XYZ file of C-alpha atoms in Angstrom:
752
model
C -21.134 152.777 53.318
C -19.558 151.159 50.254
C -22.250 152.422 47.927
C -22.020 155.921 49.420
C -18.318 155.900 48.577
C -19.032 154.731 45.065
C -21.645 157.418 44.453
C -19.461 160.120 45.981
C -16.446 159.124 43.874
C -18.478 158.906 40.688
C -20.058 162.316 41.301
C -16.706 163.910 42.018
C -15.042 162.458 38.911
C -17.864 163.308 36.519
C -18.017 166.838 37.908
C -14.335 167.202 37.191
C -14.972 166.055 33.607
C -17.158 169.100 32.937
C -14.055 171.260 32.663
C -12.083 169.302 30.042
C -11.400 168.997 26.264
C -10.124 166.785 23.358
C -8.126 166.733 20.081
C -7.263 166.194 16.468
C -8.061 167.664 13.078
C -6.786 167.059 9.594
C -4.567 169.760 8.151
C -5.798 171.798 5.184
C -3.452 171.421 2.241
C -3.260 171.419 -1.537
C -3.230 167.663 -2.015
C -2.676 166.590 -5.610
C -4.236 163.303 -6.693
C -3.558 161.570 -3.409
C -6.189 159.690 -1.444
C -8.637 162.393 -0.535
C -8.783 163.841 2.952
C -11.746 165.994 3.790
C -10.917 169.671 3.393
C -13.188 170.549 6.293
C -12.893 168.405 9.414
C -16.010 166.730 10.664
C -16.301 165.168 14.072
C -12.644 165.471 14.973
C -13.349 165.807 18.648
C -15.795 162.937 18.532
C -13.167 160.442 17.492
C -11.066 161.087 20.545
C -14.012 160.866 22.857
C -14.460 157.412 21.375
C -10.811 156.696 22.074
C -11.138 157.784 25.669
C -14.363 155.880 26.344
C -12.871 152.793 24.723
C -10.072 152.879 27.279
C -12.149 153.785 30.320
C -12.651 150.172 31.366
C -9.072 149.302 30.444
C -7.718 151.933 32.820
C -9.250 150.057 35.706
C -7.338 146.811 35.221
C -5.232 145.854 38.191
C -1.666 144.674 38.383
C -2.419 140.952 38.781
C -0.176 138.792 36.607
C -0.911 135.276 35.476
C 1.970 133.223 34.128
C 1.016 131.093 31.139
C 3.703 129.026 29.430
C 6.419 131.356 30.576
C 4.697 134.457 29.163
C 3.683 137.251 31.505
C 0.066 138.072 30.716
C -1.636 140.955 32.455
C -5.245 140.750 33.579
C -6.759 142.836 30.800
C -10.079 144.165 29.591
C -12.212 142.441 26.981
C -11.490 144.756 24.058
C -7.815 143.885 24.183
C -6.072 140.705 23.246
C -3.440 139.245 25.525
C 0.036 140.722 25.065
C 1.406 139.550 21.751
C 4.879 138.008 21.721
C 6.220 138.050 18.166
C 8.419 135.062 18.950
C 5.391 132.859 19.635
C 2.791 134.305 17.253
C 2.212 133.054 13.730
C 0.539 136.358 12.841
C 2.266 139.156 10.944
C 2.633 141.514 13.889
C 5.303 143.772 15.384
C 4.948 144.788 19.029
C 6.426 148.136 20.044
C 7.053 148.253 23.786
C 6.557 151.897 24.758
C 7.837 151.531 28.325
C 11.268 152.734 27.241
C 9.700 155.737 25.486
C 7.602 156.925 28.402
C 10.350 159.136 29.711
C 10.616 160.926 26.339
C 8.326 163.364 24.532
C 7.703 160.939 21.635
C 4.204 160.683 20.159
C 2.283 157.652 18.920
C 3.352 158.575 15.384
C 7.019 158.824 16.419
C 6.966 155.375 17.995
C 5.076 153.690 15.155
C 7.200 155.295 12.461
C 10.271 153.423 13.753
C 8.845 150.048 12.741
C 9.807 148.381 9.476
C 7.094 148.386 6.836
C 5.413 151.424 8.396
C 5.645 155.030 7.246
C 3.751 157.827 8.984
C 3.364 160.845 6.725
C 2.810 163.907 8.902
C 1.533 167.160 7.440
C 2.898 169.513 10.097
C 3.306 170.026 13.824
C 1.040 169.207 16.745
C -2.553 168.573 15.743
C -1.754 167.907 12.106
C -2.818 164.884 10.129
C -0.683 161.756 10.424
C -1.498 159.404 7.569
C -0.393 155.794 8.014
C 1.179 153.697 5.270
C 1.760 149.983 5.907
C 3.434 147.981 3.138
C 2.157 150.312 0.438
C -1.459 150.486 1.641
C -2.555 153.802 3.038
C -5.507 155.800 4.231
C -8.821 154.073 4.866
C -7.203 150.654 4.466
C -5.229 151.039 7.706
C -7.327 150.967 10.868
C -6.485 152.586 14.195
C -7.775 150.952 17.383
C -7.460 151.666 21.100
C -7.625 148.488 23.184
C -9.105 146.668 20.203
C -11.934 149.160 19.502
C -11.847 151.205 16.231
C -11.317 154.934 16.762
C -9.983 156.019 13.369
C -11.768 158.932 11.725
C -12.510 157.182 8.441
C -9.788 158.746 6.293
C -6.835 156.718 7.504
C -5.210 159.422 9.593
C -3.887 158.791 13.080
C -6.622 160.395 15.151
C -5.132 159.575 18.556
C -1.790 161.336 18.301
C -2.518 163.539 21.311
C -2.686 160.556 23.686
C 0.512 160.850 25.762
C 3.000 158.025 25.341
C 2.964 157.683 29.157
C -0.561 156.237 28.952
C 0.386 153.504 26.468
C 1.691 150.070 27.404
C 2.477 148.908 23.870
C 1.580 149.454 20.223
C 0.735 146.387 18.148
C 1.382 146.850 14.423
C -0.337 144.230 12.264
C 1.026 144.420 8.719
C -1.151 143.530 5.712
C -3.260 141.521 8.151
C -6.393 142.333 10.172
C -6.998 139.649 12.857
C -10.507 138.243 13.113
C -10.618 139.186 16.809
C -10.484 142.845 15.694
C -13.956 143.383 14.276
C -13.131 145.910 11.591
C -12.632 145.957 7.846
C -9.474 147.038 6.037
C -6.630 145.356 4.188
C -3.458 147.299 4.942
C -3.267 146.393 8.607
C -4.046 147.588 12.107
C -2.419 149.928 14.615
C -3.720 148.722 17.993
C -2.802 151.029 20.874
C -2.954 149.168 24.187
C -3.287 151.520 27.139
C -1.365 151.040 30.358
C -2.675 149.559 33.594
C -2.163 151.723 36.645
C -0.716 150.096 39.739
C -3.203 150.028 42.556
C -3.719 153.327 44.408
C -1.160 155.351 42.477
C -0.669 158.707 40.791
C 1.523 159.338 37.733
C 2.014 162.491 35.740
C 4.310 164.291 33.352
C 5.009 167.713 31.888
C 7.088 168.576 28.850
C 8.085 171.820 27.193
C 9.603 172.248 23.759
C 10.249 174.361 20.702
C 7.471 176.408 19.115
C 6.023 177.024 22.593
C 4.864 173.439 22.869
C 3.469 172.188 26.186
C 2.218 168.710 27.075
C 0.871 167.553 30.438
C -0.740 164.323 31.596
C -2.125 162.938 34.839
C -3.375 159.475 35.818
C -4.683 158.532 39.250
C -6.413 155.525 40.784
C -7.559 154.700 44.291
C -8.669 151.231 45.425
C -10.946 150.375 48.338
C -10.872 146.740 49.438
C -14.430 146.073 50.590
C -14.293 142.309 51.214
C -10.863 140.705 51.205
C -12.299 137.203 51.643
C -14.190 137.509 48.346
C -11.509 139.717 46.684
C -14.058 142.483 46.297
C -12.854 146.018 45.723
C -13.942 149.338 44.299
C -11.612 151.331 42.040
C -12.017 154.982 41.099
C -9.680 156.823 38.811
C -9.037 159.694 36.487
C -7.003 160.121 33.297
C -6.349 163.538 31.777
C -4.051 165.304 29.336
C -3.444 168.778 27.892
C -1.561 169.776 24.739
C -0.671 173.195 23.336
C 1.619 174.483 20.570
C 2.042 177.680 18.559
C 3.367 175.547 15.660
C 5.227 178.617 14.382
C 8.050 176.829 12.606
C 9.657 177.718 9.268
C 8.813 175.656 6.201
C 9.067 175.627 2.418
C 7.877 173.517 -0.519
C 9.701 172.178 -3.583
C 8.065 174.892 -5.708
C 8.812 177.841 -3.386
C 11.896 180.009 -3.688
C 11.622 181.259 -0.118
C 11.130 180.070 3.451
C 8.101 181.264 5.409
C 6.970 180.993 9.029
C 3.645 179.472 9.989
C 1.984 182.226 11.968
C -1.581 180.911 12.048
C -1.329 177.321 13.256
C -1.940 177.453 17.027
C -3.374 174.237 18.428
C -4.555 173.021 21.803
C -6.609 170.162 23.151
C -7.413 168.572 26.480
C -9.392 165.626 27.786
C -10.550 164.190 31.085
C -11.742 160.585 31.482
C -12.962 159.312 34.895
C -13.883 155.719 35.698
C -15.335 153.555 38.475
C -14.923 149.765 38.638
C -16.407 147.032 40.794
C -14.302 143.907 41.129
C -15.995 140.550 41.876
C -19.464 142.000 42.294
C -21.716 139.678 40.263
C -19.141 139.751 37.427
C -15.365 139.602 37.669
C -15.414 143.249 36.748
C -18.029 145.922 36.098
C -16.615 149.129 34.612
C -18.226 152.529 34.121
C -16.318 155.362 32.446
C -16.807 158.758 30.886
C -14.898 161.461 29.063
C -15.179 165.063 28.003
C -12.806 166.852 25.682
C -12.393 169.575 23.112
C -10.017 170.993 20.539
C -9.304 174.448 19.172
C -7.109 175.011 16.131
C -6.144 177.799 13.797
C -6.387 176.521 10.215
C -3.313 176.955 8.058
C -2.454 176.283 4.432
C 0.732 175.176 2.719
C -0.060 177.243 -0.389
C -0.848 180.754 0.843
C -1.322 182.975 3.877
C -4.294 182.302 6.164
C -5.093 184.637 9.054
C -8.628 183.984 10.290
C -9.955 180.474 9.592
C -10.458 178.293 12.685
C -11.822 174.934 13.749
C -13.109 174.004 17.188
C -15.015 171.085 18.603
C -16.008 169.253 21.743
C -17.191 165.777 22.594
C -18.328 163.682 25.512
C -18.568 159.947 25.882
C -19.596 157.174 28.254
C -18.849 153.458 28.509
C -20.088 150.409 30.400
C -18.329 147.024 30.395
C -18.584 143.634 32.088
C -16.171 140.691 32.217
C -16.562 137.134 33.426
C -14.077 134.258 33.362
C -15.090 130.596 33.552
C -18.649 131.419 32.569
C -20.797 128.267 33.020
C -17.807 126.016 32.255
C -14.094 126.203 32.979
C -12.138 127.929 30.222
C -15.054 129.959 28.844
C -14.540 133.721 29.198
C -16.982 136.446 28.185
C -16.785 140.200 27.901
C -18.991 142.921 26.439
C -19.190 146.689 26.530
C -21.168 149.637 25.204
C -19.399 152.874 24.213
C -21.248 156.050 23.208
C -19.891 159.422 22.134
C -21.394 162.655 20.875
C -19.381 165.504 19.436
C -19.775 168.848 17.700
C -17.320 170.340 15.217
C -17.410 173.947 13.997
C -15.491 175.399 11.038
C -15.359 179.169 10.650
C -13.906 180.640 7.447
C -15.875 183.814 6.751
C -13.267 186.424 5.869
C -13.678 189.025 3.103
C -9.921 188.912 2.376
C -8.042 186.280 0.356
C -4.224 186.286 0.186
C -2.350 185.224 -2.956
C 0.872 183.639 -1.772
C 2.580 184.667 1.444
C 2.975 188.421 1.146
C 0.612 190.553 3.207
C 0.590 193.040 0.312
C -0.807 190.622 -2.280
C -4.472 190.098 -1.460
C -7.999 190.551 -2.712
C -10.933 192.029 -0.801
C -14.607 191.552 -1.539
C -17.940 192.718 -0.165
C -19.011 189.088 -0.248
C -17.497 186.343 1.873
C -14.645 184.645 0.028
C -13.028 182.477 2.691
C -9.342 181.612 3.040
C -9.250 177.828 2.716
C -10.216 178.044 -0.943
C -11.116 181.318 -2.650
C -14.826 181.919 -3.189
C -15.772 179.135 -0.810
C -16.519 180.638 2.602
C -17.520 178.236 5.354
C -19.523 178.483 8.544
C -20.840 175.119 9.502
C -21.538 172.867 12.406
C -21.650 169.093 12.393
C -22.979 166.836 15.131
C -21.596 163.298 15.145
C -22.820 160.389 17.258
C -21.207 156.979 17.577
C -22.425 153.878 19.403
C -20.174 150.823 19.585
C -20.933 147.484 21.237
C -18.023 145.014 21.079
C -18.080 141.519 22.517
C -15.564 138.741 22.945
C -15.953 135.065 23.846
C -12.871 132.865 24.406
C -12.983 129.156 24.999
C -9.757 127.418 25.957
C -10.466 123.874 24.820
C -7.094 122.818 26.198
C -3.956 124.707 27.129
C -2.818 124.548 23.485
C -6.086 125.072 21.632
C -8.300 128.169 21.870
C -11.435 129.265 20.035
C -12.315 132.971 19.883
C -15.532 134.626 18.738
C -15.501 138.415 18.552
C -17.827 141.009 17.126
C -18.650 144.683 16.959
C -21.882 146.522 16.290
C -21.248 150.141 15.277
C -23.717 152.954 14.600
C -22.707 156.383 13.340
C -24.756 159.440 12.416
C -23.923 162.936 11.251
C -26.068 166.072 11.228
C -24.357 168.904 9.326
C -25.608 172.452 9.081
C -24.286 175.080 6.676
C -25.078 178.321 8.489
C -24.361 180.403 5.385
C -26.883 178.486 3.292
C -29.931 179.735 5.167
C -33.438 179.133 3.962
C -34.453 181.426 1.127
C -30.942 181.936 -0.269
C -29.649 180.477 -3.518
C -26.326 179.433 -1.975
C -25.623 175.732 -2.382
C -25.382 173.857 0.917
C -21.786 172.628 1.231
C -21.760 171.180 4.745
C -22.332 167.627 3.589
C -25.325 165.350 3.956
C -27.265 164.180 6.992
C -27.260 160.432 7.284
C -26.271 157.383 9.241
C -24.622 154.004 8.951
C -24.621 150.855 11.013
C -22.565 147.731 10.682
C -21.946 144.352 12.245
C -18.585 142.653 11.839
C -17.913 139.338 13.510
C -14.949 137.000 13.417
C -14.255 133.430 14.465
C -10.681 132.216 14.880
C -8.956 129.081 16.120
C -5.435 128.948 17.532
C -3.748 125.557 17.719
C -0.345 124.741 19.197
C 1.407 121.426 18.639
C 4.704 119.808 19.609
C 5.264 122.005 22.672
C 4.243 125.112 20.670
C 6.884 124.500 17.998
C 4.036 124.452 15.500
C 1.401 127.145 15.749
C -1.546 127.658 13.440
C -4.121 130.457 13.495
C -7.075 130.195 11.130
C -10.056 132.521 10.957
C -13.134 133.694 9.085
C -14.864 137.067 9.276
C -18.336 138.216 8.232
C -19.290 141.780 7.294
C -22.578 143.649 7.079
C -22.825 147.382 6.285
C -25.915 149.556 5.898
C -25.499 153.146 4.669
C -28.224 155.749 4.315
C -28.322 159.474 3.598
C -31.191 161.957 3.724
C -32.365 164.655 1.357
C -31.758 167.860 3.294
C -34.280 169.880 1.243
C -31.798 171.739 -0.973
C -30.580 168.918 -3.193
C -31.239 165.247 -3.818
C -28.429 163.356 -2.136
C -29.820 159.846 -1.975
C -29.217 157.177 -4.556
C -32.873 156.491 -5.291
C -35.240 155.231 -2.629
C -33.110 152.410 -1.277
C -30.301 152.427 1.235
C -26.926 150.927 0.372
C -26.078 147.538 1.860
C -22.974 145.372 1.619
C -22.414 141.790 2.773
C -19.287 139.709 2.394
C -16.798 137.310 4.011
C -13.058 137.251 4.577
C -10.704 134.542 5.788
C -7.096 133.990 6.833
C -4.503 131.322 7.595
C -1.208 131.788 9.488
C 1.371 129.100 10.268
C 4.617 129.220 12.254
C 7.249 126.456 12.570
C 10.035 126.618 15.153
C 12.822 124.590 13.538
C 15.545 125.117 16.162
C 15.096 125.652 19.891
C 18.082 126.187 22.229
C 20.876 124.668 20.129
C 24.423 125.925 20.712
C 24.413 129.718 20.139
C 21.001 129.575 18.460
C 18.245 130.407 20.907
C 15.592 129.833 18.270
C 15.055 129.746 14.510
C 11.549 129.826 13.072
C 9.796 130.341 9.760
C 6.247 131.501 9.222
C 3.803 132.401 6.487
C 0.293 133.718 6.128
C -2.529 134.534 3.750
C -5.600 136.718 4.140
C -8.496 137.549 1.851
C -9.783 140.874 3.128
C -11.824 143.862 2.036
C -12.660 147.459 2.795
C -16.166 148.815 2.329
C -16.817 152.302 0.893
C -17.573 155.060 3.385
C -20.700 157.236 3.445
C -18.911 160.074 1.660
C -17.565 157.790 -1.048
C -21.010 156.326 -1.807
C -23.262 159.376 -1.421
C -20.848 162.199 -2.200
C -21.199 165.560 -0.480
C -23.565 167.313 -2.906
C -20.947 169.943 -3.746
C -17.533 168.674 -4.838
C -18.167 164.927 -4.902
C -21.117 163.354 -6.689
C -22.818 160.109 -5.710
C -21.669 156.680 -6.916
C -24.527 154.139 -7.044
C -22.400 151.119 -7.899
C -19.184 151.716 -5.975
C -17.708 148.347 -5.056
C -15.653 147.378 -1.979
C -11.887 147.161 -2.309
C -10.605 143.589 -2.144
C -7.104 142.281 -1.503
C -5.320 138.935 -1.277
C -2.265 139.312 0.957
C 0.576 136.783 1.144
C 3.403 137.002 3.694
C 6.413 134.844 4.550
C 9.300 135.305 6.931
C 11.990 133.919 9.205
C 13.251 134.772 12.705
C 16.610 133.986 14.244
C 17.756 134.625 17.827
C 21.437 134.222 18.723
C 23.256 134.676 22.025
C 26.768 134.585 23.476
C 28.461 135.345 20.173
C 31.965 136.868 20.090
C 31.584 140.562 21.015
C 27.762 140.206 20.943
C 25.607 139.328 23.917
C 22.373 138.806 21.980
C 21.053 139.329 18.441
C 17.595 139.144 16.881
C 17.237 138.920 13.078
C 13.934 138.985 11.241
C 13.150 138.858 7.527
C 9.696 139.338 5.971
C 8.491 139.118 2.374
C 5.075 140.333 1.264
C 3.038 140.080 -1.927
C -0.287 141.921 -2.064
C -2.855 141.860 -4.880
C -5.497 144.576 -4.603
C -8.586 144.935 -6.822
C -11.179 147.680 -7.293
C -9.132 150.364 -5.557
C -11.237 153.458 -4.855
C -10.011 156.794 -6.220
C -11.229 160.356 -6.416
C -9.722 163.063 -8.605
C -9.497 166.685 -7.479
C -8.323 167.794 -10.919
C -11.752 168.874 -12.198
C -13.845 171.967 -11.481
C -17.095 169.998 -11.751
C -18.337 167.435 -9.184
C -16.668 164.067 -9.627
C -17.618 160.715 -8.101
C -15.361 158.243 -6.385
C -14.722 155.321 -8.692
C -13.195 151.841 -8.737
C -10.113 151.560 -10.917
C -6.494 150.489 -11.211
C -5.924 147.527 -8.962
C -2.395 147.385 -7.563
C 0.316 144.795 -7.036
C 2.737 145.239 -4.164
C 5.813 143.190 -3.430
C 8.700 143.863 -1.109
C 10.704 142.830 1.909
C 11.677 144.022 5.382
C 14.742 143.281 7.490
C 14.946 143.907 11.254
C 18.146 143.631 13.289
C 18.450 144.201 17.051
C 21.796 143.710 18.809
C 22.748 143.850 22.478
C 26.538 144.215 22.373
C 26.663 143.896 26.156
C 24.609 145.038 29.118
C 25.369 148.692 28.272
C 25.195 149.094 24.471
C 22.354 148.238 22.061
C 21.967 148.763 18.300
C 18.946 148.513 16.018
C 18.343 148.713 12.286
C 15.503 148.011 9.893
C 15.018 148.503 6.171
C 11.930 148.368 3.963
C 11.969 147.981 0.180
C 8.674 147.814 -1.686
C 7.354 148.145 -5.225
C 3.737 149.269 -5.703
C 2.402 149.333 -9.272
C -0.885 149.555 -11.138
C -2.269 146.256 -12.430
C -4.565 147.813 -15.021
C -4.870 150.575 -17.576
C -7.135 153.578 -16.899
C -7.507 155.588 -20.086
C -9.721 158.201 -18.417
C -6.804 159.447 -16.316
C -3.901 158.354 -18.492
C -2.773 155.605 -16.131
C -1.006 152.744 -17.849
C -0.425 149.253 -16.551
C 2.738 148.850 -14.495
C 3.074 152.475 -13.341
C 4.440 153.188 -9.860
C 1.618 154.254 -7.535
C 2.367 157.789 -6.286
C 2.590 159.130 -2.733
C 4.052 155.928 -1.330
C 7.654 155.797 -0.002
C 9.376 152.826 -1.663
C 12.615 152.598 0.308
C 13.366 153.699 3.864
C 15.566 152.740 6.823
C 15.629 153.331 10.578
C 18.752 153.318 12.752
C 19.235 153.362 16.516
C 22.042 153.248 19.061
C 21.734 153.350 22.840
C 23.996 153.450 25.876
C 22.380 152.739 29.241
C 23.613 152.034 32.756
C 21.964 151.548 36.132
C 23.109 152.456 39.656
C 25.297 155.177 38.176
C 25.153 157.771 40.977
C 22.636 156.247 43.359
C 21.009 152.897 43.953
C 18.082 152.271 41.581
C 18.903 155.148 39.238
C 19.129 154.746 35.459
C 20.892 156.723 32.724
C 20.294 156.430 28.977
C 21.831 158.183 25.968
C 20.372 157.423 22.525
C 20.629 158.285 18.823
C 17.870 157.655 16.293
C 17.904 158.229 12.537
C 15.672 157.747 9.514
C 16.439 157.742 5.808
C 13.645 157.928 3.215
C 14.412 157.747 -0.481
C 12.742 160.095 -2.959
C 9.373 159.096 -4.414
C 6.823 160.487 -6.856
C 3.954 162.661 -5.709
C 1.746 161.899 -8.746
C 1.560 159.269 -11.463
C 4.672 159.272 -13.606
C 2.943 159.391 -16.986
C 5.628 161.496 -18.659
C 9.419 161.703 -18.715
C 8.948 165.351 -17.721
C 7.348 164.357 -14.449
C 9.217 166.287 -11.779
C 6.807 166.366 -8.846
C 9.101 164.393 -6.568
C 9.216 164.326 -2.770
C 12.974 164.608 -2.074
C 14.965 162.068 -0.080
C 15.783 162.910 3.529
C 18.000 161.818 6.407
C 17.037 163.057 9.867
C 18.686 162.330 13.220
C 17.552 162.677 16.838
C 19.586 162.761 20.040
C 18.284 162.271 23.560
C 19.263 161.716 27.166
C 17.212 160.382 30.089
C 17.904 160.014 33.796
C 15.645 158.495 36.439
C 15.921 157.898 40.184
C 14.033 155.979 42.883
C 13.355 153.004 40.575
C 11.954 155.268 37.848
C 9.567 157.070 40.184
C 11.092 160.373 39.019
C 12.681 160.933 35.611
C 13.962 163.750 33.406
C 14.736 163.773 29.700
C 16.083 166.162 27.081
C 16.078 165.508 23.338
C 16.864 167.260 20.088
C 14.858 166.197 17.054
C 16.452 166.603 13.625
C 19.565 168.027 15.273
C 21.244 168.574 11.878
C 18.267 170.755 10.860
C 17.748 168.804 7.632
C 14.885 169.656 5.299
C 12.392 166.764 5.527
C 9.241 166.239 3.449
C 6.516 163.720 4.165
C 4.180 165.374 1.689
C 4.806 167.427 -1.430
C 3.152 170.557 -0.145
C 5.120 171.334 3.003
C 8.341 170.556 4.827
C 8.224 169.284 8.401
C 9.569 171.256 11.373
C 13.345 171.536 11.491
C 15.538 171.305 14.589
C 13.394 171.166 17.733
C 14.113 170.784 21.459
C 12.007 169.184 24.172
C 12.457 168.446 27.876
C 10.199 166.388 30.107
C 9.674 165.565 33.781
C 7.736 162.452 34.794
C 6.754 161.238 38.273
C 5.008 158.243 39.799
C 3.903 157.855 43.414
């Protein structure tokens, strides 16, 4: 009977998955000497299938809570570390609790962008690229993970922005530090999105509507059968789904335009369904099986001229299998492993005979040949098939309550099969879809956490090993390989983090602690960087990995029962980062150019965080980031001198917040909240300032949001309304295009 139920539930859930879709694509823009983002998206849908399959096992975790040293630690899946408390961790990490945001229409980018040291540069509305900058390092050096498994799309953009905030428990932001337990490369840091555990046998959902005809919906459900209460055996089945749609028809301008235009070809939608089935205490503590199916459809727009026909669409499916076992062989030894597979197809269609100059419908060129709209004379009709296989593992051994050894690793295989449907056999058109090829890697880390003197002294030390193998094939139209040998990289990284609690519960001081850390880390070149694409980017046989030595230091102070202040948290951080062999690519030439190593950088700066509870009703928050990022070398080929400010990096920005909240206002167990959020970003250069006449500057901005939330029945039903950028200020994250102005959104959320 039990197995009949399991098979029936699995069949029902996977059948439902046949009618779903997924998300994200990079925006097409006229980037000028910034870290290159592919002009034609490849495998966009695949990345989010990976995100969904990575969380399939996590969605099954129950609501059991184990109390360890006063910290509430949920029973979690193997890919995810235990909840990080910044007051007890020596690591350079900021934890963003999203529970208070789940009633709002905020996105992952919105939540992350409110942290000090982090700047999310968004290129447009829903579905647009969100490039992450952490302490001056951007792009491929910042990794995005879901429950500890990498899901970033390789160019440093936030590829999971469609995941509703309702599905997220917390966001862990590791700054200029990549923990050894996260088996990935990179030097700038990690955004680890930890998904939420559903209560047993529950259903939650939400729907929001906003400006620009924007709609968002999500649904999560789980049902639990207890099959043997004496042995704590149970079977869990569940489903997680979301849908997003927006016309994205907002007005925008650029610093070089003398007019304001409306985006009228930027529609975007995506949806995804991810079912799962879990067996608890059958052979292992948990056996998890999950799947997902999703797709995306987007009209391609440009920030430089009118586009009316170009589109991108894609779909992907994925599957996962995971096992977990505590106290394996000996007490204190825990083991977990999983296998995640995804396969996706991305199509780009840009086959028009009409090319518009500027934004007027009267200023265009027609041709008998295909010219395309993304870039004139470069029509596109291609398909790319991406496959990804990931196998993470984690072994924890608690030697004692205060000393823990962790060994983690990840095997990752990726392949891509592009096809340029315009470059058919027998034509002289150069294939521009990219190269077929594959890569596989193994990254493994070993770390030791030691606590002394009742955890007043904490030390975390680790070492990480890397192995990468890259290969590309000759597709018959051009030689794309670098000789007869594949490209291989091997290296090691290491880190040390120490925290000292100097004061603990003394007068009005709840705690005062200092901490510092160092990490030697690296980032290996990607397939595209090494092999090129055979069209715009040529191959680079000797491209070296980027290497960085990151130093951090800081202090934390918690005060309580001060005059007029109930509680205050102060945090100061200083960082000094030395980067060598930074990888660049220049789009300023009409002939193919390779990626190249040049101009190492030196970054130094500080962050200040302040959080104040004035009383049980009012709370204030503030953080500021000041950083200086400069070239360490001279590059005569591109006119870059030593000591120049690195472009495209915000150097000074602040976040503000104020909140009024009260419970039991009209009814028992209701809750009301009114909040104000603001951000100021100082102006910064878009390109290298090599001349006093340099005027390509991204202007400063100050934007403000207002919102109100009300919930009843202990948050089982809530409603919110918010106004983003209510002063309708012109805001630029990139040189080419202003962000949406004033926008409204309302949301209803339920839980039963």
